[in-house]
Amino acid sequence: QVQLVESGGGLVQPGGSLRLSCAASGLIFSIYDMGWYRQAPGKQRELVATITSTANTNYTDFVKGRFTISRDNTKNTVYLQMNSLKPEDTAVYYCNGRLQFWEFWGQGTQVTVSS
């Protein structure tokens, strides 16, 4: 019954922007820590950004200054605003929700940065 559904991925040129959304249902969204992860072909899934239930944020160094994670508890949605995109950002981006021993993942959305 718990669902995390990502949207907003697509094909963009280098330097472009995308905003990813993750809509959560079946959980008390406001008390969950949320995050975005990504996985490129042949690579391990890696952390992109997290935002706690109290809105503390954390970013991997590679995306600092370019990406912004945010949440809207009235919409049960977490966002990832991605600016100044680079080809190296190409990956499947996954939404994650965590509360103590509970952890849920979305199905992923493809982001391709190419000229």
XYZ file of N, CA, C and O in Angstrom, residues 9-101:
372
model
N 11.418 13.177 -14.848
C 12.623 12.871 -15.583
C 12.433 13.084 -17.071
O 11.326 13.289 -17.560
N 13.544 13.035 -17.790
C 13.487 13.223 -19.223
C 14.847 13.510 -19.800
O 15.879 13.323 -19.146
N 14.836 13.968 -21.038
C 16.051 14.296 -21.772
C 16.243 15.804 -21.793
O 15.338 16.542 -22.200
N 17.411 16.256 -21.349
C 17.732 17.678 -21.352
C 19.149 17.876 -21.860
O 19.986 16.974 -21.792
N 19.416 19.070 -22.362
C 20.756 19.414 -22.806
C 21.633 19.809 -21.627
O 21.125 20.246 -20.589
N 22.950 19.655 -21.755
C 23.836 20.146 -20.697
C 23.555 21.609 -20.378
O 23.344 22.422 -21.282
N 23.552 21.920 -19.090
C 23.222 23.263 -18.643
C 21.754 23.484 -18.382
O 21.377 24.522 -17.819
N 20.927 22.539 -18.763
C 19.499 22.653 -18.567
C 19.066 22.288 -17.162
O 19.884 21.966 -16.295
N 17.754 22.323 -16.954
C 17.177 22.074 -15.639
C 16.024 21.086 -15.722
O 15.337 20.984 -16.745
N 15.825 20.370 -14.641
C 14.683 19.502 -14.454
C 14.261 19.567 -12.997
O 15.095 19.774 -12.121
N 12.980 19.376 -12.746
C 12.496 19.218 -11.388
C 11.833 17.863 -11.250
O 10.823 17.581 -11.908
N 12.401 17.027 -10.406
C 11.828 15.729 -10.115
C 10.863 15.840 -8.943
O 11.089 16.606 -8.009
N 9.803 15.065 -9.005
C 8.832 14.997 -7.927
C 8.674 13.560 -7.472
O 8.790 12.628 -8.268
N 8.412 13.391 -6.200
C 8.128 12.080 -5.632
C 6.900 12.207 -4.760
O 6.945 12.866 -3.714
N 5.819 11.601 -5.195
C 4.562 11.645 -4.465
C 4.424 10.394 -3.610
O 4.494 9.277 -4.125
N 4.227 10.592 -2.324
C 4.134 9.490 -1.376
C 2.700 9.268 -0.948
O 1.929 10.217 -0.784
N 2.356 8.014 -0.746
C 1.048 7.662 -0.218
C 1.179 6.412 0.639
O 2.132 5.645 0.507
N 0.220 6.216 1.527
C 0.228 5.043 2.379
C 1.141 5.140 3.586
O 1.384 4.124 4.253
N 1.658 6.322 3.867
C 2.496 6.545 5.032
C 2.249 7.942 5.583
O 1.668 8.782 4.898
N 2.698 8.161 6.825
C 2.601 9.495 7.414
C 3.823 10.264 6.943
O 4.882 10.244 7.565
N 3.662 10.946 5.833
C 4.776 11.537 5.116
C 5.595 12.491 5.976
O 6.830 12.505 5.899
N 4.929 13.287 6.797
C 5.602 14.366 7.512
C 6.655 13.888 8.505
O 7.538 14.662 8.874
N 6.590 12.643 8.950
C 7.558 12.146 9.921
C 8.667 11.301 9.281
O 9.560 10.822 9.985
N 8.625 11.144 7.981
C 9.643 10.374 7.275
C 10.791 11.255 6.809
O 10.588 12.398 6.384
N 12.001 10.714 6.909
C 13.136 11.302 6.227
C 13.089 10.860 4.769
O 12.856 9.683 4.475
N 13.324 11.788 3.866
C 13.222 11.506 2.442
C 14.562 11.747 1.760
O 15.402 12.507 2.248
N 14.740 11.107 0.623
C 15.987 11.292 -0.099
C 15.867 10.959 -1.564
O 14.909 10.311 -2.002
N 16.839 11.440 -2.309
C 17.005 11.097 -3.711
C 18.337 10.393 -3.894
O 19.364 10.849 -3.374
N 18.310 9.296 -4.618
C 19.492 8.534 -4.981
C 19.505 8.365 -6.489
O 18.483 8.542 -7.156
N 20.662 8.022 -7.028
C 20.733 7.789 -8.463
C 21.661 6.621 -8.765
O 22.554 6.300 -7.989
N 21.423 6.001 -9.903
C 22.232 4.878 -10.333
C 22.437 4.941 -11.839
O 21.472 4.939 -12.605
N 23.685 5.016 -12.235
C 24.054 4.985 -13.637
C 24.436 3.562 -14.017
O 24.813 2.755 -13.155
N 24.349 3.214 -15.305
C 24.709 1.859 -15.728
C 26.117 1.477 -15.286
O 27.066 2.246 -15.456
N 26.243 0.304 -14.691
C 27.535 -0.186 -14.253
C 28.056 0.417 -12.969
O 29.193 0.125 -12.573
N 27.264 1.259 -12.321
C 27.692 1.903 -11.092
C 26.741 1.568 -9.949
O 25.611 1.145 -10.162
N 27.228 1.746 -8.736
C 26.405 1.543 -7.555
C 25.429 2.697 -7.381
O 25.683 3.817 -7.826
N 24.313 2.403 -6.738
C 23.386 3.462 -6.379
C 24.053 4.393 -5.372
O 24.684 3.938 -4.416
N 23.926 5.692 -5.590
C 24.592 6.652 -4.742
C 23.629 7.724 -4.259
O 22.644 8.054 -4.918
N 23.949 8.256 -3.108
C 23.166 9.330 -2.520
C 23.298 10.601 -3.342
O 24.394 10.961 -3.776
N 22.191 11.283 -3.546
C 22.189 12.602 -4.157
C 21.898 13.661 -3.106
O 22.670 14.602 -2.914
N 20.777 13.518 -2.406
C 20.377 14.495 -1.411
C 19.378 13.870 -0.462
O 18.638 12.960 -0.839
N 19.348 14.365 0.767
C 18.360 13.936 1.743
C 17.741 15.148 2.414
O 18.343 16.224 2.473
N 16.542 14.953 2.906
C 15.872 15.972 3.702
C 15.120 15.266 4.816
O 14.327 14.359 4.571
N 15.395 15.670 6.046
C 14.788 15.016 7.190
C 13.373 15.516 7.409
O 12.900 16.452 6.762
N 12.696 14.887 8.361
C 11.351 15.306 8.711
C 11.322 16.730 9.256
O 10.272 17.379 9.201
N 12.450 17.200 9.776
C 12.554 18.564 10.271
C 13.193 19.511 9.261
O 13.589 20.621 9.607
N 13.330 19.046 8.016
C 13.772 19.863 6.888
C 15.268 20.157 6.878
O 15.709 21.085 6.196
N 16.056 19.382 7.601
C 17.498 19.450 7.440
C 17.894 18.767 6.141
O 17.404 17.678 5.829
N 18.783 19.384 5.389
C 19.183 18.854 4.088
C 20.646 18.469 4.068
O 21.474 19.010 4.800
N 20.959 17.516 3.200
C 22.316 17.063 2.988
C 22.484 16.721 1.519
O 21.594 16.130 0.914
N 23.638 17.086 0.945
C 23.908 16.863 -0.466
C 25.256 16.215 -0.665
O 26.204 16.483 0.086
N 25.358 15.391 -1.676
C 26.664 14.932 -2.092
C 27.423 16.104 -2.709
O 26.830 17.008 -3.300
N 28.737 16.108 -2.539
C 29.541 17.228 -3.002
C 29.377 17.494 -4.491
O 29.462 18.642 -4.944
N 29.126 16.458 -5.256
C 29.060 16.588 -6.702
C 27.905 17.473 -7.153
O 27.968 18.081 -8.228
N 26.833 17.564 -6.347
C 25.653 18.322 -6.762
C 25.430 19.585 -5.945
O 24.492 20.335 -6.231
N 26.278 19.840 -4.960
C 26.118 21.038 -4.144
C 26.171 22.290 -5.010
O 27.033 22.439 -5.864
N 25.233 23.185 -4.775
C 25.153 24.416 -5.536
C 24.373 24.290 -6.821
O 24.070 25.305 -7.452
N 24.049 23.078 -7.229
C 23.288 22.861 -8.450
C 21.906 22.267 -8.187
O 20.951 22.608 -8.874
N 21.823 21.365 -7.204
C 20.569 20.683 -6.899
C 20.013 21.194 -5.577
O 20.765 21.546 -4.658
N 18.692 21.192 -5.464
C 18.021 21.566 -4.230
C 16.914 20.570 -3.930
O 16.043 20.348 -4.770
N 16.957 19.982 -2.745
C 15.893 19.095 -2.308
C 14.943 19.880 -1.412
O 15.372 20.721 -0.618
N 13.664 19.617 -1.553
C 12.667 20.278 -0.731
C 11.488 19.338 -0.542
O 11.374 18.317 -1.220
N 10.615 19.690 0.388
C 9.434 18.872 0.612
C 8.242 19.754 0.900
O 8.373 20.855 1.452
N 7.082 19.273 0.526
C 5.825 19.934 0.806
C 4.940 18.922 1.514
O 4.369 18.034 0.881
N 4.853 19.049 2.831
C 4.108 18.071 3.610
C 2.602 18.147 3.372
O 1.888 17.185 3.652
N 2.121 19.272 2.865
C 0.703 19.377 2.548
C 0.354 18.599 1.296
O -0.810 18.284 1.067
N 1.354 18.290 0.479
C 1.151 17.533 -0.751
C 1.784 16.154 -0.715
O 1.734 15.435 -1.716
N 2.384 15.796 0.416
C 3.076 14.508 0.546
C 4.064 14.291 -0.592
O 4.141 13.206 -1.177
N 4.832 15.322 -0.885
C 5.716 15.291 -2.043
C 7.090 15.838 -1.696
O 7.210 16.843 -0.984
N 8.119 15.172 -2.187
C 9.487 15.657 -2.095
C 9.965 15.973 -3.505
O 9.627 15.264 -4.460
N 10.747 17.042 -3.636
C 11.199 17.522 -4.928
C 12.721 17.516 -5.001
O 13.415 17.607 -3.994
N 13.218 17.434 -6.212
C 14.629 17.654 -6.471
C 14.745 18.587 -7.666
O 14.480 18.183 -8.800
N 15.098 19.832 -7.397
C 15.340 20.798 -8.453
C 16.776 20.655 -8.916
O 17.703 20.802 -8.121
N 16.970 20.363 -10.188
C 18.287 20.121 -10.747
C 18.587 21.188 -11.787
O 17.902 21.277 -12.810
N 19.601 21.986 -11.521
C 20.034 23.032 -12.431
C 21.451 22.748 -12.912
O 22.176 21.953 -12.321
N 21.832 23.423 -13.978
C 23.183 23.283 -14.536
C 23.553 21.820 -14.726
O 24.638 21.372 -14.341
N 22.668 21.089 -15.335
C 22.859 19.652 -15.473
C 24.040 19.326 -16.374
O 24.312 20.024 -17.355
N 24.726 18.261 -16.013
C 25.896 17.785 -16.733
C 25.642 16.375 -17.255
O 24.828 15.644 -16.690
N 26.335 15.972 -18.312
C 26.174 14.595 -18.792
C 26.422 13.554 -17.700
O 25.789 12.498 -17.712
N 27.304 13.849 -16.757
C 27.596 12.935 -15.668
C 26.418 12.743 -14.714
O 26.437 11.830 -13.890
N 25.406 13.603 -14.808
C 24.209 13.455 -13.993
C 23.247 12.421 -14.558
O 22.240 12.099 -13.917
N 23.525 11.919 -15.741
C 22.660 10.929 -16.364
C 22.576 9.676 -15.498
O 23.593 9.071 -15.166
N 21.360 9.295 -15.134
C 21.148 8.146 -14.261
C 19.654 7.945 -14.072
O 18.842 8.783 -14.467
N 19.310 6.834 -13.461
C 17.964 6.644 -12.951
C 17.936 7.203 -11.541
O 18.766 6.843 -10.707
N 16.992 8.086 -11.285
C 16.876 8.727 -9.986
C 15.743 8.085 -9.198
O 14.625 7.944 -9.692
N 16.052 7.714 -7.953
C 15.122 7.003 -7.099
C 14.768 7.827 -5.872
O 15.640 8.453 -5.259
N 13.514 7.786 -5.505
C 13.023 8.405 -4.285
C 13.064 7.390 -3.153
O 12.746 6.213 -3.341
N 13.447 7.857 -1.969
C 13.568 6.998 -0.797
C 12.872 7.637 0.393
O 12.989 8.839 0.614
N 12.158 6.824 1.148
C 11.554 7.267 2.393
C 11.968 6.354 3.520
O 11.953 5.127 3.372
N 12.324 6.937 4.662
C 12.887 6.160 5.764
C 12.352 6.630 7.105
O 12.280 7.829 7.365
N 11.987 5.677 7.953
C 11.584 5.944 9.321
C 12.005 4.759 10.177
O 11.428 3.673 10.060
N 13.022 4.969 11.013
C 13.581 3.894 11.829
C 13.911 2.687 10.952
O 14.735 2.816 10.040
N 13.280 1.544 11.180
C 13.571 0.350 10.401
C 12.769 0.260 9.113
O 12.980 -0.658 8.313
